Amino acid sequence: MIYAISIRSTPAGRSTAVGWTSGMGRFGAVFGPWLGGQLLASGNGDRGFTAFGLAGVSSVVFIGIAALRSARHAQPGETGQKLVTVG
């Protein structure tokens, strides 16, 4: 979902936005299992759901903020995507 929002940025910053999105996703893919393992090893496995739930809620908040900012900066009548026809 976040990739769909990041490609709506300006053409000059689009590669940076997609790069940061990809990098943060990869960070989460490494950090999440590590955090889960550390919580289980320390005997706090019941706090794992809370930790990963907070990550999900914060993701929803930041995606919402990004969507609101991109909608506010759009020009009237501009959808951010252009229709391309073949033929």
XYZ file of C-alpha atoms in Angstrom:
87
model
C 0.000 0.000 0.000
C 2.760 2.448 0.834
C 4.357 1.954 -2.588
C 1.174 3.299 -4.168
C 1.491 6.489 -2.130
C 5.239 6.921 -2.644
C 4.981 6.871 -6.438
C 2.545 9.779 -6.297
C 5.365 12.125 -5.269
C 6.969 14.548 -7.695
C 9.019 13.034 -10.530
C 12.209 14.537 -9.091
C 11.720 12.860 -5.704
C 9.980 9.666 -6.791
C 13.081 7.471 -6.807
C 14.036 8.746 -3.356
C 10.540 8.056 -2.013
C 10.450 4.517 -3.396
C 14.008 3.904 -2.145
C 13.166 5.003 1.392
C 9.977 2.950 1.329
C 11.874 -0.110 0.207
C 14.628 0.460 2.766
C 12.231 0.846 5.681
C 10.413 -2.310 4.616
C 13.670 -4.232 4.563
C 14.635 -2.827 7.951
C 11.339 -4.066 9.372
C 11.868 -7.473 7.771
C 15.152 -7.815 9.665
C 14.247 -6.031 12.902
C 10.869 -7.717 13.445
C 12.128 -11.295 13.742
C 15.088 -10.129 15.811
C 12.786 -8.301 18.248
C 10.473 -11.307 18.451
C 13.398 -13.594 19.214
C 14.734 -11.251 21.880
C 11.335 -11.020 23.557
C 10.927 -14.793 23.570
C 14.465 -15.368 24.836
C 13.973 -12.963 27.734
C 10.694 -14.597 28.726
C 8.515 -11.692 27.611
C 6.778 -13.457 24.758
C 3.408 -12.037 25.781
C 4.665 -8.516 25.001
C 5.401 -9.482 21.407
C 1.837 -8.906 20.303
C 1.893 -5.435 21.839
C 5.183 -4.538 20.148
C 4.057 -5.688 16.714
C 0.608 -4.169 17.209
C 2.189 -0.776 17.921
C 4.235 -1.101 14.731
C 1.058 -1.768 12.747
C -0.839 1.121 14.295
C 2.032 3.536 13.701
C 2.196 2.379 10.072
C -1.489 3.137 9.601
C -1.027 6.607 11.110
C 1.937 7.459 8.883
C 0.229 6.138 5.736
C -2.804 8.264 6.587
C -0.656 11.357 7.080
C 1.111 10.754 3.764
C -2.219 10.289 1.967
C -3.623 13.490 3.452
C -0.531 15.476 2.527
C -0.522 14.217 -1.060
C -4.252 14.928 -1.419
C -3.802 18.440 -0.063
C -0.982 19.226 -2.522
C -2.839 17.919 -5.586
C -4.033 20.468 -8.101
C -7.794 20.745 -8.676
C -8.874 18.109 -11.184
C -5.535 16.280 -10.945
C -5.651 12.653 -9.883
C -1.903 12.034 -9.914
C -2.136 9.404 -12.634
C -2.589 9.747 -16.355
C -4.603 7.401 -18.525
C -2.587 5.817 -21.307
C -4.425 4.201 -24.204
C -2.945 1.789 -26.700
C -4.013 1.783 -30.308
